[in-house]
CSV table of C-alpha atoms in Angstrom, one decimal:
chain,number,residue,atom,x,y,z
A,1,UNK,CA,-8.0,2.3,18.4
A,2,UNK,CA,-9.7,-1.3,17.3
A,3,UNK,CA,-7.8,-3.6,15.9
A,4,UNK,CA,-7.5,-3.6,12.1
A,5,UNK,CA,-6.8,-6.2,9.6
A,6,UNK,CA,-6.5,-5.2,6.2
A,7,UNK,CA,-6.1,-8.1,3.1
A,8,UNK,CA,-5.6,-6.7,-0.3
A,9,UNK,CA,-6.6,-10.3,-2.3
A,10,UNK,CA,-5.9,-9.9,-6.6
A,11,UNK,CA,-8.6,-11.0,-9.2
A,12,UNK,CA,-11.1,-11.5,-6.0
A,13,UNK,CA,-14.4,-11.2,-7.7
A,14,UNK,CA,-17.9,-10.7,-6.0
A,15,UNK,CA,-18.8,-13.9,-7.7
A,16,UNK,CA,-16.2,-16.0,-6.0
A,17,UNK,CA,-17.4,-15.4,-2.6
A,18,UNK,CA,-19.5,-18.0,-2.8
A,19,UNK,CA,-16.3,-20.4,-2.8
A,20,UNK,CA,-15.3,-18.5,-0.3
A,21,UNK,CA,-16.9,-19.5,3.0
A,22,UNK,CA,-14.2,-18.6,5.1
A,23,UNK,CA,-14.9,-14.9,4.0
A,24,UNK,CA,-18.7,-14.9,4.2
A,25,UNK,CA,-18.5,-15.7,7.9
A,26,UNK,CA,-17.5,-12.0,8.4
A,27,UNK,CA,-19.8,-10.9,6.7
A,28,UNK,CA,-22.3,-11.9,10.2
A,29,UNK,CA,-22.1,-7.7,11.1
A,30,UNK,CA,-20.5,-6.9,8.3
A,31,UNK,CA,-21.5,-6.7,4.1
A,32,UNK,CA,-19.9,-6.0,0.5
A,33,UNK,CA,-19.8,-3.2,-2.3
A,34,UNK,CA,-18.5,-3.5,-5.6
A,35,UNK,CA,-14.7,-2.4,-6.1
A,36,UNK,CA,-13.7,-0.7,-9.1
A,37,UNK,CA,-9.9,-0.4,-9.3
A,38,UNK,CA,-8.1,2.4,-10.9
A,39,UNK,CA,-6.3,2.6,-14.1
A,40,UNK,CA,-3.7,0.9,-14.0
A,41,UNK,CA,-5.1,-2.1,-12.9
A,42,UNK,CA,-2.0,-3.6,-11.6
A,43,UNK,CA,-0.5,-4.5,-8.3
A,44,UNK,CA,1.7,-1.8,-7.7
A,45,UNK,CA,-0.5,1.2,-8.8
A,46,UNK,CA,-3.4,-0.2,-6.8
A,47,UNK,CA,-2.1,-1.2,-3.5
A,48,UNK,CA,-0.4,2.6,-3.4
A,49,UNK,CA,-3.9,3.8,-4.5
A,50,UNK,CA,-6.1,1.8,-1.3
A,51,UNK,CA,-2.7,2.5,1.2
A,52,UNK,CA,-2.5,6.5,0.1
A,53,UNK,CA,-6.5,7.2,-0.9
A,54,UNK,CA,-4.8,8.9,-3.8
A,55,UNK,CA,-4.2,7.9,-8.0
A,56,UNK,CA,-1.0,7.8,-9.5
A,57,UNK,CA,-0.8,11.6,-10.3
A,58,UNK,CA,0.0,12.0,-6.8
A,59,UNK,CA,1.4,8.9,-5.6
A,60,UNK,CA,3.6,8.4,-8.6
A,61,UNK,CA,3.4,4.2,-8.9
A,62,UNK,CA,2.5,4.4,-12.7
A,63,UNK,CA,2.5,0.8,-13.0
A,64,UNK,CA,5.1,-1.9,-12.0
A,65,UNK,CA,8.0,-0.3,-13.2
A,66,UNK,CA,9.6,3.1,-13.0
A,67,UNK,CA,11.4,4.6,-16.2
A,68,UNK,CA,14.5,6.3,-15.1
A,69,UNK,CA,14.8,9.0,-17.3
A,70,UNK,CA,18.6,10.1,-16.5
A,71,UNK,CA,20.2,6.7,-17.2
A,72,UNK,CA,17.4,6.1,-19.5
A,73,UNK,CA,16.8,2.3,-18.0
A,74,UNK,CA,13.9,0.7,-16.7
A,75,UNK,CA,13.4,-0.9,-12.8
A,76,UNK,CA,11.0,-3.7,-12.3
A,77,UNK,CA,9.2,-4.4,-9.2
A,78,UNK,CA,11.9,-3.5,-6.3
A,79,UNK,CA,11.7,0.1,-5.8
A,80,UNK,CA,11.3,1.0,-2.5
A,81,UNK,CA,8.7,2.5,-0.2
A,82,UNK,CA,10.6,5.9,-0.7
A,83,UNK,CA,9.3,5.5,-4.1
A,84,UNK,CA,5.7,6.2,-3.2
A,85,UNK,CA,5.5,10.1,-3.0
A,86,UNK,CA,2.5,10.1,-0.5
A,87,UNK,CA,1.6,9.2,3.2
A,88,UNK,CA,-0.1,5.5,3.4
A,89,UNK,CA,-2.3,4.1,6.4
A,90,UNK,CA,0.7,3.6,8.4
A,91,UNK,CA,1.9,6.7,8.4
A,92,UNK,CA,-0.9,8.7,9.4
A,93,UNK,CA,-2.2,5.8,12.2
A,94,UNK,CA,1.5,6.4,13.7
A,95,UNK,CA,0.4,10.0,14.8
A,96,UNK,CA,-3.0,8.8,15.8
A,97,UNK,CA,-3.8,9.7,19.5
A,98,UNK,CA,-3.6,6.2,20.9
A,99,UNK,CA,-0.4,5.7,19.2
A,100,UNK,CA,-1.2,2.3,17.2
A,101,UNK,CA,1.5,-0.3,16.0
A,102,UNK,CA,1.5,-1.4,12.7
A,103,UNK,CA,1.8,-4.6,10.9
A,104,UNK,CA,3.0,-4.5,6.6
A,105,UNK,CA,2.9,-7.9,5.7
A,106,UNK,CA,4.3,-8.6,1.9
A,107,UNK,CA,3.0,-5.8,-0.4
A,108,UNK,CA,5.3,-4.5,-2.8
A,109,UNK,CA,6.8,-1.1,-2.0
A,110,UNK,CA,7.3,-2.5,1.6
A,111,UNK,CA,11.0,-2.1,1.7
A,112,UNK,CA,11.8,0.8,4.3
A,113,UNK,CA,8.4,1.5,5.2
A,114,UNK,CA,7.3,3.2,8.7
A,115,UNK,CA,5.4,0.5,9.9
A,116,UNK,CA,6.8,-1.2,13.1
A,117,UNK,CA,7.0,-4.8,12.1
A,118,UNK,CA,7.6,-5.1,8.3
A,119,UNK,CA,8.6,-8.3,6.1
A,120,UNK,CA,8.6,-9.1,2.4
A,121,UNK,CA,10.7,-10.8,0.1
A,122,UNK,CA,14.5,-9.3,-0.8
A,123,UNK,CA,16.4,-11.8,-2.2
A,124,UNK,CA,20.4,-11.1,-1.9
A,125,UNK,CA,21.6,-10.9,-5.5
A,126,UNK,CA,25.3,-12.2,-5.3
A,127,UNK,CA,28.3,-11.4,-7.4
A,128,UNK,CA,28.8,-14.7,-8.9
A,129,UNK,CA,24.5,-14.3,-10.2
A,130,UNK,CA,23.4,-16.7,-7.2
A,131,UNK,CA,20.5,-15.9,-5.3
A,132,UNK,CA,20.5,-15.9,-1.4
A,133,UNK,CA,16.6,-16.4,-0.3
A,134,UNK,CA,16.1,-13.4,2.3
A,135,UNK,CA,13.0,-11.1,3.4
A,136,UNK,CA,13.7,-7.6,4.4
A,137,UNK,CA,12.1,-6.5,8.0
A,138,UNK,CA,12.6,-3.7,9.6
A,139,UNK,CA,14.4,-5.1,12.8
A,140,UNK,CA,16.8,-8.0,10.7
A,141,UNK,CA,16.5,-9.7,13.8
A,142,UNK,CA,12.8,-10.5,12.8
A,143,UNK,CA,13.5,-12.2,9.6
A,144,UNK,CA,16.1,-14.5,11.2
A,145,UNK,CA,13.9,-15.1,13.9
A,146,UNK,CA,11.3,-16.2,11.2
A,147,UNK,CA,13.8,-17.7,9.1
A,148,UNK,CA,14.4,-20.0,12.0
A,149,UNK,CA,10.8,-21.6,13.0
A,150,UNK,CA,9.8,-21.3,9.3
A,151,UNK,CA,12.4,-22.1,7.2
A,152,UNK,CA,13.8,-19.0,4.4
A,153,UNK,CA,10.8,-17.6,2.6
A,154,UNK,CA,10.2,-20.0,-0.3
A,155,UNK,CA,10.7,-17.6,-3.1
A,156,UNK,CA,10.5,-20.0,-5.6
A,157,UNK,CA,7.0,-21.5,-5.2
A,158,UNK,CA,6.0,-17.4,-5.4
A,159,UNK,CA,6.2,-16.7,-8.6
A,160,UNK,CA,7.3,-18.4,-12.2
A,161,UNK,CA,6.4,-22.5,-12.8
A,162,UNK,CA,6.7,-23.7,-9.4
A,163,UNK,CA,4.3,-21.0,-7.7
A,164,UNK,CA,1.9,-22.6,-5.2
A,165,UNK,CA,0.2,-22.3,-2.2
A,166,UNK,CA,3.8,-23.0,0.2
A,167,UNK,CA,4.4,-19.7,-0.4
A,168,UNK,CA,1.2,-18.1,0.7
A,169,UNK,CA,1.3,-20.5,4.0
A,170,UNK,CA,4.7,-19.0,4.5
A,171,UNK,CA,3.3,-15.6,4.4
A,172,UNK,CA,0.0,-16.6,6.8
A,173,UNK,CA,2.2,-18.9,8.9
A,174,UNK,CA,4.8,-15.7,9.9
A,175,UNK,CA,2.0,-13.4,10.0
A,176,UNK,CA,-0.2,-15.6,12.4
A,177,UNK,CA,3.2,-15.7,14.6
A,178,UNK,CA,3.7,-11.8,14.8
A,179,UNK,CA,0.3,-11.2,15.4
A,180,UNK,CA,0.0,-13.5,18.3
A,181,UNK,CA,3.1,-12.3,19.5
A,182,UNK,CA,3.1,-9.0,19.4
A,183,UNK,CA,-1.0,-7.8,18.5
A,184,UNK,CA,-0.1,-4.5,16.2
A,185,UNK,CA,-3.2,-2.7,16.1
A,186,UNK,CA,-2.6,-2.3,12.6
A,187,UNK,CA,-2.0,-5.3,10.3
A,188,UNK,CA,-2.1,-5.3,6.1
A,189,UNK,CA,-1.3,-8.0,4.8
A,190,UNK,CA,-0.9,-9.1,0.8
A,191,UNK,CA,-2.0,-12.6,-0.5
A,192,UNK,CA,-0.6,-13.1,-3.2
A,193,UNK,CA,-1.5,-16.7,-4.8
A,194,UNK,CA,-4.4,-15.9,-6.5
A,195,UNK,CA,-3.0,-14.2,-9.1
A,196,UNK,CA,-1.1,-17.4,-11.0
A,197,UNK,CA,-3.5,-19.3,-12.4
A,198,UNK,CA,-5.8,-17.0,-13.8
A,199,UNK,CA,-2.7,-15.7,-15.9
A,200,UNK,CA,-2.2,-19.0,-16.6
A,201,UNK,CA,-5.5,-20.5,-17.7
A,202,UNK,CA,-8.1,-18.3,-17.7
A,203,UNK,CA,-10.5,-16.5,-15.0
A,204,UNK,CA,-12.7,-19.1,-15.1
A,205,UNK,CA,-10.6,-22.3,-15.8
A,206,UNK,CA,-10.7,-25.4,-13.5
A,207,UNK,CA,-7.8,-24.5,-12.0
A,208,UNK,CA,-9.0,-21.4,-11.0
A,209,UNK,CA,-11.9,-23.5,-9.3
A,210,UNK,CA,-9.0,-25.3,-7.7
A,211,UNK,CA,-6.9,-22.5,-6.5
A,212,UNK,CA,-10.2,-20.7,-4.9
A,213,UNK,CA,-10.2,-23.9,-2.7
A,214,UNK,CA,-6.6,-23.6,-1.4
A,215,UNK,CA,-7.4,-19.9,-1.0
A,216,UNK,CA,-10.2,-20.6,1.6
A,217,UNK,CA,-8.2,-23.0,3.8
A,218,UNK,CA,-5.6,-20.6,4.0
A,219,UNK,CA,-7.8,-17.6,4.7
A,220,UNK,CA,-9.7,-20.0,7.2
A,221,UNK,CA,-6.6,-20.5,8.7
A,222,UNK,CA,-5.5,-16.8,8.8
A,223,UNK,CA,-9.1,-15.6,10.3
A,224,UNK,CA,-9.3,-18.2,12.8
A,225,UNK,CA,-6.1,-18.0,14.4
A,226,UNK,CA,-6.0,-13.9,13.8
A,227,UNK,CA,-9.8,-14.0,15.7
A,228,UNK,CA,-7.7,-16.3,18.5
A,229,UNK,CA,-4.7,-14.2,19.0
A,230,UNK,CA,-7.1,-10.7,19.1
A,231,UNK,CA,-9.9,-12.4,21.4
A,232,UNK,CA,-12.3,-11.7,18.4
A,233,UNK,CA,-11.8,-8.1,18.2
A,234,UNK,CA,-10.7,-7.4,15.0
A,235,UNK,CA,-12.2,-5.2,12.3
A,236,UNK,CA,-11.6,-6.9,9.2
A,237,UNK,CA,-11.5,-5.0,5.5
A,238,UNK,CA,-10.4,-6.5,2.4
A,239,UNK,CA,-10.4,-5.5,-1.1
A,240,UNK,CA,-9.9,-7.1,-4.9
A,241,UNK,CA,-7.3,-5.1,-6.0
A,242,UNK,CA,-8.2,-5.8,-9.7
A,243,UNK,CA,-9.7,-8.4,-12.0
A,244,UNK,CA,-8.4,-10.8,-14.8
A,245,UNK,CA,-10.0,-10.7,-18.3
A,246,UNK,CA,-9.4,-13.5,-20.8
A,247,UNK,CA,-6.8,-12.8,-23.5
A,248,UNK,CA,-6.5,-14.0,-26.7
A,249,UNK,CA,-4.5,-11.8,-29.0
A,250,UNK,CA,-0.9,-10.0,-28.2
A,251,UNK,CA,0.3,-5.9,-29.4
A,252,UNK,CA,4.2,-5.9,-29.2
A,253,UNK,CA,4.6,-2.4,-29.4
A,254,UNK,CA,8.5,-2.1,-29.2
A,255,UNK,CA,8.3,-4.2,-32.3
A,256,UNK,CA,5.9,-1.7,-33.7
A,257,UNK,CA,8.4,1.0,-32.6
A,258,UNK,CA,11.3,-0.9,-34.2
A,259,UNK,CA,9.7,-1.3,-37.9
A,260,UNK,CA,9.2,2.6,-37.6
A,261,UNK,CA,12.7,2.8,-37.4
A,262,UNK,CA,12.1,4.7,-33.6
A,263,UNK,CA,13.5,1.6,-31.9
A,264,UNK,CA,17.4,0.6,-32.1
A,265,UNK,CA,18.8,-2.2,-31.0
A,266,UNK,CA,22.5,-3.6,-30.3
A,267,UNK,CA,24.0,-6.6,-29.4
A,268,UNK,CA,24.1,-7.8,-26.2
A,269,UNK,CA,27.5,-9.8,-26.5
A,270,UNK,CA,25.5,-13.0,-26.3
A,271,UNK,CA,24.0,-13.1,-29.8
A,272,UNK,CA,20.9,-11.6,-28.9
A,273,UNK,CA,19.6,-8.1,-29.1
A,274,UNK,CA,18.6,-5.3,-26.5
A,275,UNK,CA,17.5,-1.6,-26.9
A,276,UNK,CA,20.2,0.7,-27.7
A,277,UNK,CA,18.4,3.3,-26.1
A,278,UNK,CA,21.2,6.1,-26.7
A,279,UNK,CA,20.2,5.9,-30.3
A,280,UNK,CA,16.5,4.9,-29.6
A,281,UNK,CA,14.0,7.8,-30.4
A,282,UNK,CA,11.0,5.8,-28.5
A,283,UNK,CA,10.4,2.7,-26.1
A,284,UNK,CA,7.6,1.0,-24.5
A,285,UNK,CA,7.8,-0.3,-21.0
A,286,UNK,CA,5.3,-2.8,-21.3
A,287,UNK,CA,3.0,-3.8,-17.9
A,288,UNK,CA,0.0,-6.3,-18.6
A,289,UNK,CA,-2.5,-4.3,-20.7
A,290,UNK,CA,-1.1,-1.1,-20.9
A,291,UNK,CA,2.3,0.5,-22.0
A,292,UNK,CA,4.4,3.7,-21.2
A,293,UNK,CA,5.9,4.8,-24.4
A,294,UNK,CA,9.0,7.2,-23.4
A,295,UNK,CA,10.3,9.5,-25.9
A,296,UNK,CA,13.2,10.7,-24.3
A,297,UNK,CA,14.0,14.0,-26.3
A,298,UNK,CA,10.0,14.7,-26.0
A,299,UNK,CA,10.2,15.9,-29.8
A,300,UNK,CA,7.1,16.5,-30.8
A,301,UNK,CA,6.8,15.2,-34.2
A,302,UNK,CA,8.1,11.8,-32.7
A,303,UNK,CA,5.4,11.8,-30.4
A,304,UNK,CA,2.8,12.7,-33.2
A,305,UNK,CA,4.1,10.0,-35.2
A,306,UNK,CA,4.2,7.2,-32.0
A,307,UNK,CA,0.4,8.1,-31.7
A,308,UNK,CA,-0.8,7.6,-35.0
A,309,UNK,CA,1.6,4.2,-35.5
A,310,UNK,CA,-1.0,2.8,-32.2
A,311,UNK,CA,-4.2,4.7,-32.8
A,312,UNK,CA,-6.7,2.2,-34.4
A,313,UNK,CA,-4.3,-0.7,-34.2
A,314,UNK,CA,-5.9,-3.7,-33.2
A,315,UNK,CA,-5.6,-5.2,-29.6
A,316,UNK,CA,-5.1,-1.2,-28.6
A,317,UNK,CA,-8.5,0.7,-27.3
A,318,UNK,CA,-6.8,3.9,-26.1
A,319,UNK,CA,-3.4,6.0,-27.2
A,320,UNK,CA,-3.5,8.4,-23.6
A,321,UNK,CA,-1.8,12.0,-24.7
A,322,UNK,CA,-1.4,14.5,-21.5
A,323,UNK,CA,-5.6,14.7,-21.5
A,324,UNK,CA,-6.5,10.8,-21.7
A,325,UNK,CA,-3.9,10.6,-19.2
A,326,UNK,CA,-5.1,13.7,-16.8
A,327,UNK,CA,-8.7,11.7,-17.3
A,328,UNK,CA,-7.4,8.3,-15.6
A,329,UNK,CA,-4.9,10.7,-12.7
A,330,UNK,CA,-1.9,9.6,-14.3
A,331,UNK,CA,-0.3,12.7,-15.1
A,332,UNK,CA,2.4,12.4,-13.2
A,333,UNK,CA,6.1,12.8,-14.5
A,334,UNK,CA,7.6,9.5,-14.2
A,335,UNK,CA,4.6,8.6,-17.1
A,336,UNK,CA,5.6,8.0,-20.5
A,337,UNK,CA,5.2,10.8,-23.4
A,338,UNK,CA,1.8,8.8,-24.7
A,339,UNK,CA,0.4,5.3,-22.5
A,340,UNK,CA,-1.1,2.5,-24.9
A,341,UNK,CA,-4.1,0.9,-23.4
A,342,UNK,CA,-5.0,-2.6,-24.8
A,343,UNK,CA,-8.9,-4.2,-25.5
A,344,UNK,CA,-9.7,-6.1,-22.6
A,345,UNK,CA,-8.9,-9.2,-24.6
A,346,UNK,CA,-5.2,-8.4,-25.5
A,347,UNK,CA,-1.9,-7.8,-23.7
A,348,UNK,CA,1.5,-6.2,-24.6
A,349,UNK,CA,4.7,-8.3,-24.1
A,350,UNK,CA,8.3,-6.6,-23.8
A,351,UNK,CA,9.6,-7.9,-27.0
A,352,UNK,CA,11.7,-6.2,-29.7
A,353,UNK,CA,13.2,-8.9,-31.6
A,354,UNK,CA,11.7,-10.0,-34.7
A,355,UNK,CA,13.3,-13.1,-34.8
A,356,UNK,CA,13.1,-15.5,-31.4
A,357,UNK,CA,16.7,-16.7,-32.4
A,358,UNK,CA,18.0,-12.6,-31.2
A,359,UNK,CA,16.0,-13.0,-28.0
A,360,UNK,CA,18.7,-11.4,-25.5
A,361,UNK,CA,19.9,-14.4,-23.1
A,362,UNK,CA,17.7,-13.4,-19.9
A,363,UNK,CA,14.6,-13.4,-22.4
A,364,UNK,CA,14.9,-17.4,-21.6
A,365,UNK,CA,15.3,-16.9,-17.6
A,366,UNK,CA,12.6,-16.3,-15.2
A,367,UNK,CA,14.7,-13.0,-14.1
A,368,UNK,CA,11.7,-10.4,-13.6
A,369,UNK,CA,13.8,-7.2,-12.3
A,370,UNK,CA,16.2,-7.3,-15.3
A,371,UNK,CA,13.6,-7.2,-17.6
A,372,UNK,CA,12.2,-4.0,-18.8
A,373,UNK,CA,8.7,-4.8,-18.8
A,374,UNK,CA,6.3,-8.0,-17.5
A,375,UNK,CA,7.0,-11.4,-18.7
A,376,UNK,CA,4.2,-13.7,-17.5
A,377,UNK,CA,5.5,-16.6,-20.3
A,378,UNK,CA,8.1,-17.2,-17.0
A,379,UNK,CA,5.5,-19.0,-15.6
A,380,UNK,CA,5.7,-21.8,-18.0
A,381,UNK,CA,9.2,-21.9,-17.8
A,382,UNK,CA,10.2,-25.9,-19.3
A,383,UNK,CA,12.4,-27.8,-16.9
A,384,UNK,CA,13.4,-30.0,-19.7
A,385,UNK,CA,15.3,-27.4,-21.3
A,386,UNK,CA,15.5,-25.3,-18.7
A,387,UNK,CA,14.1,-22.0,-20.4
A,388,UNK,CA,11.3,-19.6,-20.9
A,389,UNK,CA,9.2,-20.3,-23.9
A,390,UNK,CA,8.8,-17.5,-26.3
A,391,UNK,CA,5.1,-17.6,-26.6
A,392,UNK,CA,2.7,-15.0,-25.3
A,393,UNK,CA,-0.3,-17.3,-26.9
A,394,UNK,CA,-0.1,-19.4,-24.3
A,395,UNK,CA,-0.9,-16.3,-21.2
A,396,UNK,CA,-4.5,-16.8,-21.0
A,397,UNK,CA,-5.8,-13.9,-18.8
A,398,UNK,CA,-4.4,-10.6,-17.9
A,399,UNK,CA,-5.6,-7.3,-16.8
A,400,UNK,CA,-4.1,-3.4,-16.1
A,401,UNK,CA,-6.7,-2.1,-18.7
A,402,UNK,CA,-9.6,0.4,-17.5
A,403,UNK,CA,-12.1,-1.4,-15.6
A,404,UNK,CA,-14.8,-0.3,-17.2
A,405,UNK,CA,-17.2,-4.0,-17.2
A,406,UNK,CA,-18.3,-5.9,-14.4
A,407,UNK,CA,-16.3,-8.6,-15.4
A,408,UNK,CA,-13.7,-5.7,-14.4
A,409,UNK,CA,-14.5,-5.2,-11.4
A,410,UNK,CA,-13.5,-6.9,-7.7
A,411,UNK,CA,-15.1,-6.8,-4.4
A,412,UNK,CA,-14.8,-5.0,-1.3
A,413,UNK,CA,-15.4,-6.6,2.1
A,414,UNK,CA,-15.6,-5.1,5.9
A,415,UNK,CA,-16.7,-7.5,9.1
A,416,UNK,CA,-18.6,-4.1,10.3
A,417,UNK,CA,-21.5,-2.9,8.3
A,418,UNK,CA,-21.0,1.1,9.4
A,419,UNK,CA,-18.0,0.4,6.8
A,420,UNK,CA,-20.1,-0.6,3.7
A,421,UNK,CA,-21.4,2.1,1.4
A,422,UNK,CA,-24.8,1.9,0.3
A,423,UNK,CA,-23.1,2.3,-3.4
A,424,UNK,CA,-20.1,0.6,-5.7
A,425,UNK,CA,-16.6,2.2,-4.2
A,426,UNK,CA,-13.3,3.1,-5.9
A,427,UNK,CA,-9.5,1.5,-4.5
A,428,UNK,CA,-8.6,4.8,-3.4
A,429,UNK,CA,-12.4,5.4,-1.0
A,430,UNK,CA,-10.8,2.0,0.6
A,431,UNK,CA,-8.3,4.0,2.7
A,432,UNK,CA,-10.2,6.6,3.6
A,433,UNK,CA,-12.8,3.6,5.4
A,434,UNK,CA,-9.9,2.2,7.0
A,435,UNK,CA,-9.2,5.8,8.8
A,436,UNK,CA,-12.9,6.1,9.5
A,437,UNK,CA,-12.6,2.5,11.4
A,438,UNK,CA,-8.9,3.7,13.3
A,439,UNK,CA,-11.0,7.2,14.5
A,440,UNK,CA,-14.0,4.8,16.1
């Protein structure tokens, strides 16, 4: 089999090749295509949609978070490969006939994977609320090893107000070491810096300029070393998994839910308020531009009346009942009763409180798995007082909606030609290219 290195990149856009010279020199034997990514926009849904070739209605990643229905509480962002309810690249290169190894470098849904050498973040959630940094890898040998010539994966310059490019040299710098060492056949690999400070600023803010800048030396640095360790055969593929849209106006539908009288609350013992969802007769796990809204006896008229609260309500573009949702392959069980869709120039944060004073403590923290929904406000967490501002104004790009514009849209990229349709390509078509390279 050739050697395979596959980068999933967020918010890559065809436009931003041109900053991107360290790309553009694949592209010697090899070319682009336009990538449209599938509804939901959003990292989970898409990287199981170019791993599996499938959509969500067969996958099952609806979004970033999972809704479990029996205990009637919401996971965010660490369910497990086990999660994913279809075979991924990995999988089927493992019974390919010259029996590849295979690399999974930092992709969410990573834990417990097949694939030989495996490492992504884990942190070790102690009793006393401490945090221990740690990386799960298949063999936990691996991550020690790492964790010795690297230094503990800095979780911290990942994601929230600190976030930079140490983190994404952490990621290149261990994957650079396995691949050297050990040449799996097989390597995906996840970058994700990109995605800060579009969310941040804008899509086409200075600092965006900026961060496309760091991004080239560190894929420079990835390709050159990758090309070293491979004696230059390597067939390289990588895909946009989705594009940012600037934002400027916010939907809070649990808010919306609550003045309807469909969304109770209690108090969380700290002042503050949280979903009593025993008494609740709807809620919204909100995710970027889109929402599942759960109705957890399914009554009918509930549902009815959820609909028409959302239909026509500005900042929301769709109100997805079993059809809208069969239309975009999300029909799948683990989606809400009805999805809300927003404009392309809103988003839906989690809140229910009315009044910022009942915010529930962690509404303050930069804590994304006990949240029920995405908070991207963590990232201007204020050191001074130590707490999350309670201002979705200041998020200036987001995506998750339908990518339906070319501002929408991302770009695919493959070293080889014979790869490249003639035509625009879908997430899921990306797997199925990948397989085409592994059977020569």
């Amino acid at each position: 089999m050739k050697n395979i290195v596959f980068l999933s990149i967020p918010t890559l856009r065809p436009r931003d090749l041109e900053k991107l010279p360290a790309l553009k020199r694949l592209l010697v034997n090899g070319g682009t295509a336009e990538l449209t990514p599938s509804f939901p926009c959003v990292t989970c849904s898409v990287q199981a949609n170019l791993t599996s070739g499938m959509l969500p209605c067969q996958h099952g990643i609806v979004g970033n978070g999972l809704w479990h229905a029996d205990t009637k509480q919401v996971e965010m962002w660490t369910f497990t490969n086990e999660a994913v309810e279809a075979s991924q690249l990995w999988d089927l290169l493992y019974h390919h006939p010259d029996n590849p190894r295979c690399a999974v470098w930092f992709p969410l849904q990573a834990v417990e994977c097949s694939a030989e050498f495996v490492c992504t973040h884990k942190p070790i959630h102690n009793p006393d609320g401490t945090e221990t940094l740690w990386c799960w890898t298949r063999y936990p040998e691996l991550y020690r090893e790492l964790r010795e010539k690297f230094g503990d994966f800095p979780l911290h310059h990942y994601w929230g107000p600190m976030a930079n490019l140490s983190s994404g040299e952490w990621v290149v710098n261990t994957a650079k070491y396995v691949a050297k060492r050990e040449m799996p056949e097989f390597f995906y690999l996840y970058l994700a810096y990109p995605d800060y400070q579009p969310q941040r600023f804008g899509p086409d803010s200075p600092q965006v300029e900026v961060m496309l800048g760091e991004l080239n030396q560190l894929l420079d640095d990835l390709i050159t070393h990758f090309t070293e360790a491979y004696d230059r055969k390597i067939t390289w593929f990588i895909a946009g998994e989705y594009a940012m849209t600037d934002v400027r106006h916010v939907t809070f539908p649990n808010r919306v839910l609550r003045d309807a009288g469909l969304l109770a609350v209690k108090d969380d013992g700290k002042g503050g308020e949280v979903p009593d969802m025993e008494k609740s007769r709807a809620f919204a796990m909100c995710d970027h531009q889109f929402a599942h809204v759960y109705v957890p006896d399914g009554d009918a008229a509930v549902v009815r009346k959820v609909a028409e609260l959302f239909e026509g309500k500005e900042g929301i573009d769709e109100v997805l009942a079993a059809d809208g949702m069969m239309r975009y392959g999300l029909n799948h069980s683990r989606s809400g009763n009805l999805v809300l869709v927003s404009t392309p120039d809103s988003w839906m944060p989690y809140y229910w409180w009315m009044d910022d004073a009942k915010a529930p403590f962690f509404a303050r923290t930069v804590d994304i798995h006990r949240k029920p929904g995405y908070d991207p406000c963590e990232m201007f967490f204020d050191l001074a007082t130590r707490s999350v501002p309670l201002d979705p104004m200041r998020i200036r790009g987001s995506h998750g909606a339908p990518a339906r514009d070319a501002s929408q849209k991302t770009l695919f990229l493959c070293s080889d030609a014979r790869y490249v349709p003639d035509v625009g390509i879908h997430d899921f078509d990306v797997y199925e290219l990948i397989m085409q390279a592994a059977r020569g």
